PDB file of C-alpha atoms in Angstrom:
ATOM      1  CA  MET U 392       4.905 -18.721  -3.928  1.00 51.00           C
ATOM      2  CA  SER U 393       5.846 -15.654  -5.872  1.00 58.00           C
ATOM      3  CA  SER U 394       2.388 -14.188  -5.894  1.00 85.00           C
ATOM      4  CA  ILE U 395       2.615 -11.996  -2.916  1.00 88.00           C
ATOM      5  CA  CYS U 396       0.771  -8.730  -3.802  1.00 89.00           C
ATOM      6  CA  MET U 397       0.378  -6.544  -0.748  1.00 90.00           C
ATOM      7  CA  LEU U 398       0.649  -6.333   3.072  1.00 92.00           C
ATOM      8  CA  VAL U 399      -1.882  -4.279   4.914  1.00 93.00           C
ATOM      9  CA  ILE U 400      -2.162  -3.722   8.656  1.00 93.00           C
ATOM     10  CA  PHE U 401      -5.239  -2.308  10.164  1.00 93.00           C
ATOM     11  CA  ASN U 402      -5.424  -0.757  13.725  1.00 90.00           C
ATOM     12  CA  ARG U 403      -8.120  -1.358  16.149  1.00 89.00           C
ATOM     13  CA  SER U 404     -10.522   1.163  14.708  1.00 89.00           C
ATOM     14  CA  GLY U 405     -10.016  -0.395  11.202  1.00 89.00           C
ATOM     15  CA  GLU U 406      -7.805   2.395   9.739  1.00 90.00           C
ATOM     16  CA  PRO U 407      -5.045   1.197   7.445  1.00 90.00           C
ATOM     17  CA  ILE U 408      -1.776   2.105   9.357  1.00 90.00           C
ATOM     18  CA  PHE U 409       0.591   0.436   6.827  1.00 89.00           C
ATOM     19  CA  GLU U 410       0.387  -0.704   3.338  1.00 89.00           C
ATOM     20  CA  ARG U 411       3.069  -2.073   1.027  1.00 89.00           C
ATOM     21  CA  SER U 412       2.520  -3.420  -2.417  1.00 89.00           C
ATOM     22  CA  TYR U 413       5.032  -5.881  -4.082  1.00 88.00           C
ATOM     23  CA  GLN U 414       5.967  -7.378  -7.408  1.00 85.00           C
ATOM     24  CA  TRP U 415       8.054 -10.270  -8.123  1.00 82.00           C
ATOM     25  CA  SER U 416      11.077  -9.378 -10.218  1.00 81.00           C
ATOM     26  CA  PRO U 417      12.530 -12.422 -11.937  1.00 77.00           C
ATOM     27  CA  THR U 418      15.653 -10.601 -13.102  1.00 76.00           C
ATOM     28  CA  MET U 419      16.587  -9.386  -9.545  1.00 72.00           C
ATOM     29  CA  ARG U 420      15.097 -12.711  -8.006  1.00 69.00           C
ATOM     30  CA  ALA U 421      13.415 -10.278  -5.432  1.00 73.00           C
ATOM     31  CA  LEU U 422      10.099  -8.937  -4.300  1.00 75.00           C
ATOM     32  CA  LEU U 423      10.220  -5.233  -5.103  1.00 76.00           C
ATOM     33  CA  PRO U 424       7.922  -2.665  -3.409  1.00 78.00           C
ATOM     34  CA  GLN U 425       5.720  -1.059  -5.793  1.00 78.00           C
ATOM     35  CA  THR U 426       4.382   2.628  -5.523  1.00 76.00           C
ATOM     36  CA  THR U 427       1.222   1.896  -7.491  1.00 79.00           C
ATOM     37  CA  PRO U 428      -0.977  -0.027  -4.876  1.00 79.00           C
ATOM     38  CA  CYS U 429      -2.454  -3.550  -5.360  1.00 80.00           C
ATOM     39  CA  LEU U 430      -5.763  -2.394  -3.991  1.00 83.00           C
ATOM     40  CA  ASN U 431      -6.995   1.163  -4.191  1.00 84.00           C
ATOM     41  CA  ASP U 432      -7.971   3.109  -1.210  1.00 85.00           C
ATOM     42  CA  GLU U 433     -11.632   2.273  -1.535  1.00 88.00           C
ATOM     43  CA  ALA U 434     -10.859  -1.309  -1.735  1.00 91.00           C
ATOM     44  CA  VAL U 435      -8.882  -1.033   1.218  1.00 91.00           C
ATOM     45  CA  GLY U 436     -11.579   0.454   3.228  1.00 92.00           C
ATOM     46  CA  LEU U 437     -13.905  -2.254   2.020  1.00 93.00           C
ATOM     47  CA  LEU U 438     -11.325  -4.879   3.050  1.00 93.00           C
ATOM     48  CA  SER U 439     -11.170  -3.320   6.647  1.00 94.00           C
ATOM     49  CA  GLY U 440     -15.026  -3.489   6.707  1.00 94.00           C
ATOM     50  CA  LEU U 441     -15.020  -7.060   5.430  1.00 94.00           C
ATOM     51  CA  VAL U 442     -12.602  -8.300   7.904  1.00 94.00           C
ATOM     52  CA  PHE U 443     -14.151  -6.577  10.763  1.00 93.00           C
ATOM     53  CA  SER U 444     -17.671  -8.181   9.933  1.00 94.00           C
ATOM     54  CA  LEU U 445     -16.227 -11.624   9.148  1.00 93.00           C
ATOM     55  CA  ARG U 446     -15.183 -12.213  12.775  1.00 92.00           C
ATOM     56  CA  PRO U 447     -18.419 -12.322  14.648  1.00 92.00           C
ATOM     57  CA  PHE U 448     -19.917 -14.130  11.419  1.00 94.00           C
ATOM     58  CA  VAL U 449     -17.565 -16.920  11.747  1.00 94.00           C
ATOM     59  CA  SER U 450     -17.682 -16.872  15.457  1.00 92.00           C
ATOM     60  CA  LYS U 451     -21.530 -17.433  15.405  1.00 92.00           C
ATOM     61  CA  ILE U 452     -21.484 -19.939  12.424  1.00 91.00           C
ATOM     62  CA  SER U 453     -18.665 -22.132  13.397  1.00 92.00           C
ATOM     63  CA  PRO U 454     -19.976 -25.466  14.367  1.00 91.00           C
ATOM     64  CA  LYS U 455     -16.876 -26.484  16.122  1.00 89.00           C
ATOM     65  CA  ASN U 456     -15.777 -23.632  18.592  1.00 88.00           C
ATOM     66  CA  SER U 457     -17.186 -20.225  19.044  1.00 87.00           C
ATOM     67  CA  ALA U 458     -13.564 -18.802  19.474  1.00 88.00           C
ATOM     68  CA  ASP U 459     -12.662 -19.693  15.882  1.00 89.00           C
ATOM     69  CA  SER U 460     -11.321 -16.771  13.962  1.00 90.00           C
ATOM     70  CA  VAL U 461     -10.758 -16.374  10.183  1.00 93.00           C
ATOM     71  CA  ASN U 462      -7.417 -17.495   8.948  1.00 93.00           C
ATOM     72  CA  CYS U 463      -7.960 -16.701   5.365  1.00 93.00           C
ATOM     73  CA  PHE U 464     -10.426 -16.094   2.701  1.00 93.00           C
ATOM     74  CA  THR U 465     -10.294 -16.333  -1.012  1.00 92.00           C
ATOM     75  CA  THR U 466     -11.944 -15.042  -4.182  1.00 92.00           C
ATOM     76  CA  GLU U 467     -11.351 -16.206  -7.568  1.00 90.00           C
ATOM     77  CA  GLU U 468      -8.346 -13.609  -8.130  1.00 89.00           C
ATOM     78  CA  LYS U 469      -6.835 -13.241  -4.768  1.00 91.00           C
ATOM     79  CA  THR U 470      -6.482 -14.753  -1.304  1.00 93.00           C
ATOM     80  CA  TYR U 471      -6.383 -12.769   1.775  1.00 94.00           C
ATOM     81  CA  HIS U 472      -4.484 -14.141   4.888  1.00 95.00           C
ATOM     82  CA  LEU U 473      -5.375 -12.706   7.987  1.00 95.00           C
ATOM     83  CA  LEU U 474      -3.781 -12.509  11.547  1.00 95.00           C
ATOM     84  CA  GLU U 475      -5.629 -10.650  14.254  1.00 93.00           C
ATOM     85  CA  THR U 476      -3.658  -9.945  17.347  1.00 92.00           C
ATOM     86  CA  ALA U 477      -4.961  -9.532  20.882  1.00 90.00           C
ATOM     87  CA  THR U 478      -4.456  -5.733  20.741  1.00 89.00           C
ATOM     88  CA  GLY U 479      -6.808  -5.604  17.577  1.00 90.00           C
ATOM     89  CA  LEU U 480      -4.282  -5.198  15.080  1.00 92.00           C
ATOM     90  CA  LYS U 481      -5.123  -6.981  11.745  1.00 94.00           C
ATOM     91  CA  PHE U 482      -2.282  -8.116   9.415  1.00 95.00           C
ATOM     92  CA  ILE U 483      -3.522  -8.841   5.992  1.00 94.00           C
ATOM     93  CA  ILE U 484      -1.186 -10.545   3.179  1.00 93.00           C
ATOM     94  CA  VAL U 485      -2.926 -10.336  -0.225  1.00 92.00           C
ATOM     95  CA  THR U 486      -1.509 -13.018  -2.613  1.00 92.00           C
ATOM     96  CA  GLY U 487      -2.653 -14.802  -5.678  1.00 89.00           C
ATOM     97  CA  PRO U 488      -5.087 -17.532  -5.577  1.00 87.00           C
ATOM     98  CA  ASN U 489      -4.454 -21.052  -4.716  1.00 84.00           C
ATOM     99  CA  VAL U 490      -2.124 -20.359  -2.085  1.00 86.00           C
ATOM    100  CA  THR U 491      -2.301 -22.316   1.326  1.00 86.00           C
ATOM    101  CA  PRO U 492      -3.043 -20.362   4.331  1.00 87.00           C
ATOM    102  CA  MET U 493      -0.018 -18.469   5.433  1.00 89.00           C
ATOM    103  CA  THR U 494      -0.725 -18.448   9.284  1.00 91.00           C
ATOM    104  CA  ASN U 495       2.826 -19.163  10.247  1.00 92.00           C
ATOM    105  CA  GLU U 496       4.323 -16.559   8.024  1.00 92.00           C
ATOM    106  CA  LEU U 497       1.852 -14.001   9.376  1.00 93.00           C
ATOM    107  CA  GLN U 498       3.150 -14.913  12.962  1.00 94.00           C
ATOM    108  CA  GLN U 499       6.585 -14.427  11.915  1.00 94.00           C
ATOM    109  CA  ILE U 500       5.726 -11.073  10.481  1.00 93.00           C
ATOM    110  CA  TYR U 501       4.032 -10.159  13.684  1.00 94.00           C
ATOM    111  CA  GLN U 502       7.321 -11.140  15.394  1.00 93.00           C
ATOM    112  CA  LEU U 503       9.346  -8.698  12.977  1.00 92.00           C
ATOM    113  CA  PHE U 504       6.626  -6.014  13.762  1.00 91.00           C
ATOM    114  CA  ALA U 505       6.906  -6.587  17.498  1.00 91.00           C
ATOM    115  CA  SER U 506      10.750  -6.239  17.499  1.00 90.00           C
ATOM    116  CA  THR U 507      10.797  -3.269  15.184  1.00 89.00           C
ATOM    117  CA  VAL U 508       7.719  -1.274  15.679  1.00 87.00           C
ATOM    118  CA  ALA U 509       5.967  -2.224  18.852  1.00 85.00           C
ATOM    119  CA  LEU U 510       9.136  -2.298  21.148  1.00 87.00           C
ATOM    120  CA  ASN U 511      10.395   0.909  19.646  1.00 84.00           C
ATOM    121  CA  PRO U 512      10.081   3.610  22.468  1.00 84.00           C
ATOM    122  CA  LEU U 513       9.701   6.383  19.891  1.00 79.00           C
ATOM    123  CA  ASN U 514       6.558   4.645  18.213  1.00 76.00           C
ATOM    124  CA  ARG U 515       3.241   6.385  19.079  1.00 72.00           C
ATOM    125  CA  PRO U 516       0.512   4.316  17.896  1.00 65.00           C
ATOM    126  CA  HIS U 517      -2.225   6.075  19.835  1.00 62.00           C
ATOM    127  CA  GLN U 518      -2.089   9.523  18.341  1.00 56.00           C
ATOM    128  CA  ALA U 519      -5.667   9.348  18.361  1.00 43.00           C
ATOM    129  CA  SER U 520      -8.311   9.777  16.117  1.00 41.00           C
ATOM    130  CA  GLU U 521     -10.305  10.008  19.345  1.00 40.00           C
ATOM    131  CA  ASP U 522      -8.641  13.523  20.036  1.00 39.00           C
ATOM    132  CA  ALA U 523     -10.328  16.722  18.617  1.00 39.00           C
ATOM    133  CA  PRO U 524      -9.523  16.414  14.753  1.00 44.00           C
ATOM    134  CA  SER U 525      -7.516  19.138  13.564  1.00 44.00           C
ATOM    135  CA  GLU U 526      -9.286  21.863  11.676  1.00 42.00           C
ATOM    136  CA  GLY U 527      -8.393  22.501   8.013  1.00 39.00           C
ATOM    137  CA  LYS U 528      -6.649  19.048   7.300  1.00 40.00           C
ATOM    138  CA  ALA U 529      -7.859  17.618   4.103  1.00 40.00           C
ATOM    139  CA  ASP U 530      -9.852  14.615   3.980  1.00 42.00           C
ATOM    140  CA  ASN U 531      -7.285  12.339   2.488  1.00 45.00           C
ATOM    141  CA  LYS U 532      -5.068  12.772   5.555  1.00 53.00           C
ATOM    142  CA  LYS U 533      -3.869   9.514   6.647  1.00 62.00           C
ATOM    143  CA  PRO U 534      -5.044   8.121   9.980  1.00 66.00           C
ATOM    144  CA  ASN U 535      -2.548   8.725  12.753  1.00 68.00           C
ATOM    145  CA  GLY U 536      -0.234   5.908  14.012  1.00 73.00           C
ATOM    146  CA  GLN U 537       1.219   5.377  10.502  1.00 81.00           C
ATOM    147  CA  ILE U 538       3.994   2.943  10.579  1.00 81.00           C
ATOM    148  CA  VAL U 539       7.164   4.711   9.168  1.00 79.00           C
ATOM    149  CA  SER U 540       9.712   2.533  10.535  1.00 84.00           C
ATOM    150  CA  ALA U 541      12.486   1.696   7.762  1.00 86.00           C
ATOM    151  CA  SER U 542      13.863  -1.158   9.775  1.00 88.00           C
ATOM    152  CA  PHE U 543      10.316  -2.992   9.671  1.00 89.00           C
ATOM    153  CA  CYS U 544      10.096  -2.367   6.054  1.00 89.00           C
ATOM    154  CA  THR U 545      13.652  -3.735   5.281  1.00 90.00           C
ATOM    155  CA  ALA U 546      12.960  -6.680   7.725  1.00 90.00           C
ATOM    156  CA  LEU U 547       9.600  -7.402   5.782  1.00 90.00           C
ATOM    157  CA  ASP U 548      10.817  -6.977   2.271  1.00 89.00           C
ATOM    158  CA  SER U 549      13.848  -9.463   3.025  1.00 89.00           C
ATOM    159  CA  PHE U 550      11.495 -11.801   4.610  1.00 90.00           C
ATOM    160  CA  LEU U 551       8.691 -11.831   1.818  1.00 88.00           C
ATOM    161  CA  THR U 552      11.508 -12.082  -0.638  1.00 87.00           C
ATOM    162  CA  ARG U 553      12.831 -15.265   1.036  1.00 87.00           C
ATOM    163  CA  LEU U 554       9.224 -16.681   1.062  1.00 86.00           C
ATOM    164  CA  SER U 555       8.921 -16.072  -2.491  1.00 82.00           C
ATOM    165  CA  SER U 556      12.204 -17.669  -3.818  1.00 78.00           C
TER     166      SER U 556
ATOM    167  CA  MET X   8     -19.347 -37.098   8.163  1.00 81.00           C
ATOM    168  CA  VAL X   9     -17.076 -34.160   7.266  1.00 89.00           C
ATOM    169  CA  ILE X  10     -19.871 -31.861   5.918  1.00 93.00           C
ATOM    170  CA  HIS X  11     -21.671 -29.918   8.640  1.00 93.00           C
ATOM    171  CA  SER X  12     -24.101 -27.749   6.852  1.00 93.00           C
ATOM    172  CA  LEU X  13     -25.381 -26.690   3.506  1.00 95.00           C
ATOM    173  CA  PHE X  14     -27.150 -23.148   2.972  1.00 95.00           C
ATOM    174  CA  ILE X  15     -28.721 -22.070  -0.421  1.00 95.00           C
ATOM    175  CA  LEU X  16     -29.575 -18.324  -0.909  1.00 95.00           C
ATOM    176  CA  SER X  17     -31.767 -16.807  -3.267  1.00 94.00           C
ATOM    177  CA  GLN X  18     -30.702 -13.886  -5.877  1.00 92.00           C
ATOM    178  CA  SER X  19     -31.873 -11.310  -3.190  1.00 92.00           C
ATOM    179  CA  GLY X  20     -30.052 -12.991  -0.328  1.00 91.00           C
ATOM    180  CA  ASN X  21     -32.837 -14.819   1.274  1.00 92.00           C
ATOM    181  CA  LEU X  22     -32.266 -18.233   2.566  1.00 94.00           C
ATOM    182  CA  ILE X  23     -34.117 -20.646   0.547  1.00 94.00           C
ATOM    183  CA  TYR X  24     -32.625 -23.990   1.829  1.00 94.00           C
ATOM    184  CA  ASN X  25     -30.654 -25.097   4.891  1.00 94.00           C
ATOM    185  CA  GLN X  26     -29.636 -28.272   6.092  1.00 93.00           C
ATOM    186  CA  VAL X  27     -27.436 -29.360   8.938  1.00 93.00           C
ATOM    187  CA  PHE X  28     -25.797 -32.672   8.993  1.00 92.00           C
ATOM    188  CA  GLN X  29     -24.009 -32.848  12.322  1.00 89.00           C
ATOM    189  CA  GLU X  30     -24.474 -31.774  15.802  1.00 88.00           C
ATOM    190  CA  ARG X  31     -22.833 -28.639  16.841  1.00 89.00           C
ATOM    191  CA  SER X  32     -19.993 -29.280  19.380  1.00 89.00           C
ATOM    192  CA  PRO X  33     -20.635 -27.977  22.876  1.00 88.00           C
ATOM    193  CA  GLU X  34     -17.959 -24.969  22.502  1.00 87.00           C
ATOM    194  CA  ALA X  35     -19.707 -23.600  19.513  1.00 87.00           C
ATOM    195  CA  SER X  36     -22.203 -20.774  19.874  1.00 88.00           C
ATOM    196  CA  LYS X  37     -25.807 -21.817  20.217  1.00 88.00           C
ATOM    197  CA  ILE X  38     -27.694 -20.529  17.187  1.00 89.00           C
ATOM    198  CA  SER X  39     -31.610 -20.774  16.600  1.00 90.00           C
ATOM    199  CA  ALA X  40     -33.274 -21.228  13.264  1.00 88.00           C
ATOM    200  CA  ASN X  41     -33.738 -17.491  13.000  1.00 92.00           C
ATOM    201  CA  ASP X  42     -29.924 -16.900  13.616  1.00 92.00           C
ATOM    202  CA  GLN X  43     -29.330 -19.303  10.768  1.00 91.00           C
ATOM    203  CA  ILE X  44     -31.383 -17.299   8.399  1.00 93.00           C
ATOM    204  CA  LEU X  45     -29.798 -14.241   9.495  1.00 93.00           C
ATOM    205  CA  LEU X  46     -26.098 -15.573   9.210  1.00 93.00           C
ATOM    206  CA  ALA X  47     -26.863 -16.895   5.748  1.00 91.00           C
ATOM    207  CA  SER X  48     -28.115 -13.531   4.558  1.00 90.00           C
ATOM    208  CA  VAL X  49     -25.110 -11.871   6.055  1.00 94.00           C
ATOM    209  CA  PHE X  50     -22.996 -14.028   3.955  1.00 94.00           C
ATOM    210  CA  HIS X  51     -24.709 -12.534   0.782  1.00 94.00           C
ATOM    211  CA  GLY X  52     -23.517  -9.270   1.863  1.00 93.00           C
ATOM    212  CA  PHE X  53     -19.855 -10.562   2.097  1.00 94.00           C
ATOM    213  CA  HIS X  54     -19.972 -12.291  -1.200  1.00 93.00           C
ATOM    214  CA  THR X  55     -20.853  -8.879  -2.922  1.00 91.00           C
ATOM    215  CA  MET X  56     -18.164  -7.188  -0.806  1.00 91.00           C
ATOM    216  CA  GLY X  57     -15.677  -9.757  -1.916  1.00 91.00           C
ATOM    217  CA  ARG X  58     -16.612  -8.794  -5.581  1.00 90.00           C
ATOM    218  CA  ALA X  59     -16.307  -5.145  -4.860  1.00 91.00           C
ATOM    219  CA  ILE X  60     -12.802  -5.360  -3.242  1.00 90.00           C
ATOM    220  CA  ASP X  61     -10.909  -7.027  -6.083  1.00 84.00           C
ATOM    221  CA  GLY X  62     -13.267  -6.715  -8.962  1.00 85.00           C
ATOM    222  CA  SER X  63     -13.370 -10.578  -9.458  1.00 84.00           C
ATOM    223  CA  LYS X  64     -16.675 -11.956 -11.109  1.00 86.00           C
ATOM    224  CA  SER X  65     -17.254 -14.413  -8.276  1.00 87.00           C
ATOM    225  CA  GLY X  66     -17.078 -12.968  -4.731  1.00 88.00           C
ATOM    226  CA  ILE X  67     -15.658 -14.831  -1.895  1.00 92.00           C
ATOM    227  CA  GLU X  68     -15.042 -18.460  -2.774  1.00 93.00           C
ATOM    228  CA  LYS X  69     -13.592 -19.919   0.413  1.00 93.00           C
ATOM    229  CA  VAL X  70     -13.250 -18.901   4.022  1.00 94.00           C
ATOM    230  CA  TYR X  71     -10.936 -20.852   6.206  1.00 94.00           C
ATOM    231  CA  PHE X  72     -11.473 -20.411  10.050  1.00 93.00           C
ATOM    232  CA  GLY X  73     -10.401 -22.841  12.932  1.00 89.00           C
ATOM    233  CA  GLU X  74     -10.931 -26.330  11.844  1.00 90.00           C
ATOM    234  CA  CYS X  75     -13.499 -25.607   9.310  1.00 92.00           C
ATOM    235  CA  VAL X  76     -13.822 -24.296   5.804  1.00 94.00           C
ATOM    236  CA  LEU X  77     -16.783 -22.511   4.072  1.00 95.00           C
ATOM    237  CA  GLU X  78     -16.758 -22.838   0.468  1.00 95.00           C
ATOM    238  CA  CYS X  79     -19.349 -20.826  -1.657  1.00 95.00           C
ATOM    239  CA  ARG X  80     -20.466 -21.332  -5.308  1.00 93.00           C
ATOM    240  CA  GLY X  81     -22.362 -18.870  -7.082  1.00 92.00           C
ATOM    241  CA  THR X  82     -24.460 -19.596  -9.960  1.00 92.00           C
ATOM    242  CA  PRO X  83     -24.970 -17.840 -13.283  1.00 91.00           C
ATOM    243  CA  THR X  84     -28.445 -16.956 -12.074  1.00 90.00           C
ATOM    244  CA  GLY X  85     -27.150 -15.422  -8.859  1.00 90.00           C
ATOM    245  CA  LEU X  86     -28.088 -18.186  -6.535  1.00 92.00           C
ATOM    246  CA  LYS X  87     -25.264 -18.947  -3.843  1.00 94.00           C
ATOM    247  CA  LEU X  88     -24.702 -22.360  -2.529  1.00 95.00           C
ATOM    248  CA  PHE X  89     -22.432 -22.432   0.467  1.00 93.00           C
ATOM    249  CA  VAL X  90     -21.193 -25.435   2.554  1.00 95.00           C
ATOM    250  CA  ILE X  91     -19.393 -25.536   5.864  1.00 94.00           C
ATOM    251  CA  ALA X  92     -17.129 -28.595   6.467  1.00 94.00           C
ATOM    252  CA  ASP X  93     -14.134 -29.859   8.080  1.00 92.00           C
ATOM    253  CA  ARG X  94     -10.831 -28.368   6.622  1.00 90.00           C
ATOM    254  CA  SER X  95      -9.557 -31.979   5.896  1.00 89.00           C
ATOM    255  CA  SER X  96     -12.071 -32.091   3.213  1.00 87.00           C
ATOM    256  CA  ALA X  97     -11.670 -28.850   1.554  1.00 86.00           C
ATOM    257  CA  ASP X  98     -10.677 -30.234  -1.816  1.00 86.00           C
ATOM    258  CA  ALA X  99     -13.868 -32.486  -2.121  1.00 90.00           C
ATOM    259  CA  LEU X 100     -16.214 -29.499  -1.801  1.00 93.00           C
ATOM    260  CA  THR X 101     -16.021 -28.073  -5.058  1.00 92.00           C
ATOM    261  CA  LYS X 102     -17.299 -31.447  -6.550  1.00 93.00           C
ATOM    262  CA  PHE X 103     -19.941 -31.574  -3.848  1.00 94.00           C
ATOM    263  CA  LEU X 104     -21.327 -28.027  -4.527  1.00 95.00           C
ATOM    264  CA  SER X 105     -21.489 -28.999  -8.143  1.00 95.00           C
ATOM    265  CA  ALA X 106     -23.285 -32.263  -7.360  1.00 95.00           C
ATOM    266  CA  ILE X 107     -25.852 -30.165  -5.105  1.00 95.00           C
ATOM    267  CA  TYR X 108     -26.288 -27.654  -7.931  1.00 95.00           C
ATOM    268  CA  GLU X 109     -27.191 -30.446 -10.345  1.00 95.00           C
ATOM    269  CA  LEU X 110     -29.750 -31.846  -7.813  1.00 95.00           C
ATOM    270  CA  LEU X 111     -31.214 -28.489  -7.322  1.00 94.00           C
ATOM    271  CA  ALA X 112     -31.766 -27.957 -11.106  1.00 93.00           C
ATOM    272  CA  ASP X 113     -33.170 -31.384 -11.433  1.00 93.00           C
ATOM    273  CA  ILE X 114     -35.374 -31.764  -8.607  1.00 93.00           C
ATOM    274  CA  VAL X 115     -36.038 -28.192  -7.484  1.00 92.00           C
ATOM    275  CA  LEU X 116     -36.113 -25.959 -10.763  1.00 89.00           C
ATOM    276  CA  LYS X 117     -37.968 -28.532 -12.619  1.00 92.00           C
ATOM    277  CA  ASN X 118     -40.680 -28.617 -10.386  1.00 91.00           C
ATOM    278  CA  PRO X 119     -43.429 -26.585 -11.763  1.00 92.00           C
ATOM    279  CA  PHE X 120     -44.835 -25.679  -8.342  1.00 91.00           C
ATOM    280  CA  GLN X 121     -41.548 -24.187  -7.161  1.00 90.00           C
ATOM    281  CA  SER X 122     -41.462 -20.624  -7.154  1.00 88.00           C
ATOM    282  CA  LEU X 123     -37.825 -19.166  -7.314  1.00 81.00           C
ATOM    283  CA  GLN X 124     -37.432 -17.040  -4.395  1.00 86.00           C
ATOM    284  CA  GLN X 125     -39.478 -19.364  -2.214  1.00 90.00           C
ATOM    285  CA  PRO X 126     -38.037 -21.622   0.498  1.00 93.00           C
ATOM    286  CA  ILE X 127     -37.317 -25.289  -0.871  1.00 92.00           C
ATOM    287  CA  ARG X 128     -39.522 -27.613   0.648  1.00 91.00           C
ATOM    288  CA  SER X 129     -39.020 -30.821  -1.233  1.00 92.00           C
ATOM    289  CA  GLU X 130     -38.489 -34.260   0.477  1.00 93.00           C
ATOM    290  CA  LEU X 131     -36.739 -35.771  -2.465  1.00 94.00           C
ATOM    291  CA  PHE X 132     -34.354 -32.830  -2.569  1.00 95.00           C
ATOM    292  CA  THR X 133     -33.605 -33.225   1.016  1.00 95.00           C
ATOM    293  CA  GLN X 134     -32.941 -36.860   0.822  1.00 95.00           C
ATOM    294  CA  SER X 135     -30.750 -36.645  -2.214  1.00 95.00           C
ATOM    295  CA  VAL X 136     -28.738 -33.870  -0.472  1.00 95.00           C
ATOM    296  CA  SER X 137     -28.168 -36.105   2.600  1.00 94.00           C
ATOM    297  CA  LYS X 138     -27.097 -39.063   0.461  1.00 94.00           C
ATOM    298  CA  THR X 139     -24.692 -36.773  -1.469  1.00 94.00           C
ATOM    299  CA  ALA X 140     -23.255 -35.398   1.704  1.00 93.00           C
ATOM    300  CA  LEU X 141     -22.795 -38.824   3.204  1.00 92.00           C
ATOM    301  CA  ALA X 142     -20.621 -39.658   0.375  1.00 90.00           C
ATOM    302  CA  VAL X 143     -18.075 -36.932   0.542  1.00 86.00           C
ATOM    303  CA  LYS X 144     -14.916 -38.201   2.561  1.00 75.00           C
TER     304      LYS X 144
END
């Protein structure tokens, strides 16, 4: 499964609070973080909208249970695995095509997130976009609540490397 | 019967054919015929968004949710056929959709009285689709 491209986390309002792109390096046998993103900003925005609207669609159209939620969706080139938590956070792993739905792996990533970010007392996720916006900031300012925890990044990198090898 | 329902959308996203093969279970949401038309057209939007996100030629191909899978197949002319079925039969759906596309070409499109964007009302097509759906394991 050395086709993991990217991990994105959206907050409750659909803003990306964490993005990390990866590339498999055969020489180092590791998944290395990349600075050039796998999906550009516009695509990330579209992905947020798509994920947001897929949920009520699936809930209505599902013939088995209206509580069903999307596990993953694929296109010709990529597969998007999705986990939505009870707090409205959405974890999305983008991988290559033809990958089985990675729900368990997403649960484990959520455990990593819970232990390094959510339980971190210095973490302030709700520095709100609801508050009065600061004047004079550029439009491409990242939304508040960005995850900057280095321990989350390292734990995530090693977890995904173990998955890919 | 593993297949639950089949939808065919025209190039503009209107629902032109819809067939349900199984009763919805009691925990599922109740939807009327109008709701089905709406939902199917909403999927047209998703398909296009899927294309815009990663630049693939075909948009969303499969959606896995709960115990079900939705598989969509676009045609070169812009029609979209999508089917909702049990997850256990996910591999058989591509062949099923190809078979339905063949039936569509043979029965519906070769009918000189069928106009392209209009709903499909062909008894022969409905029967052939039911037979094909029954044959999917």
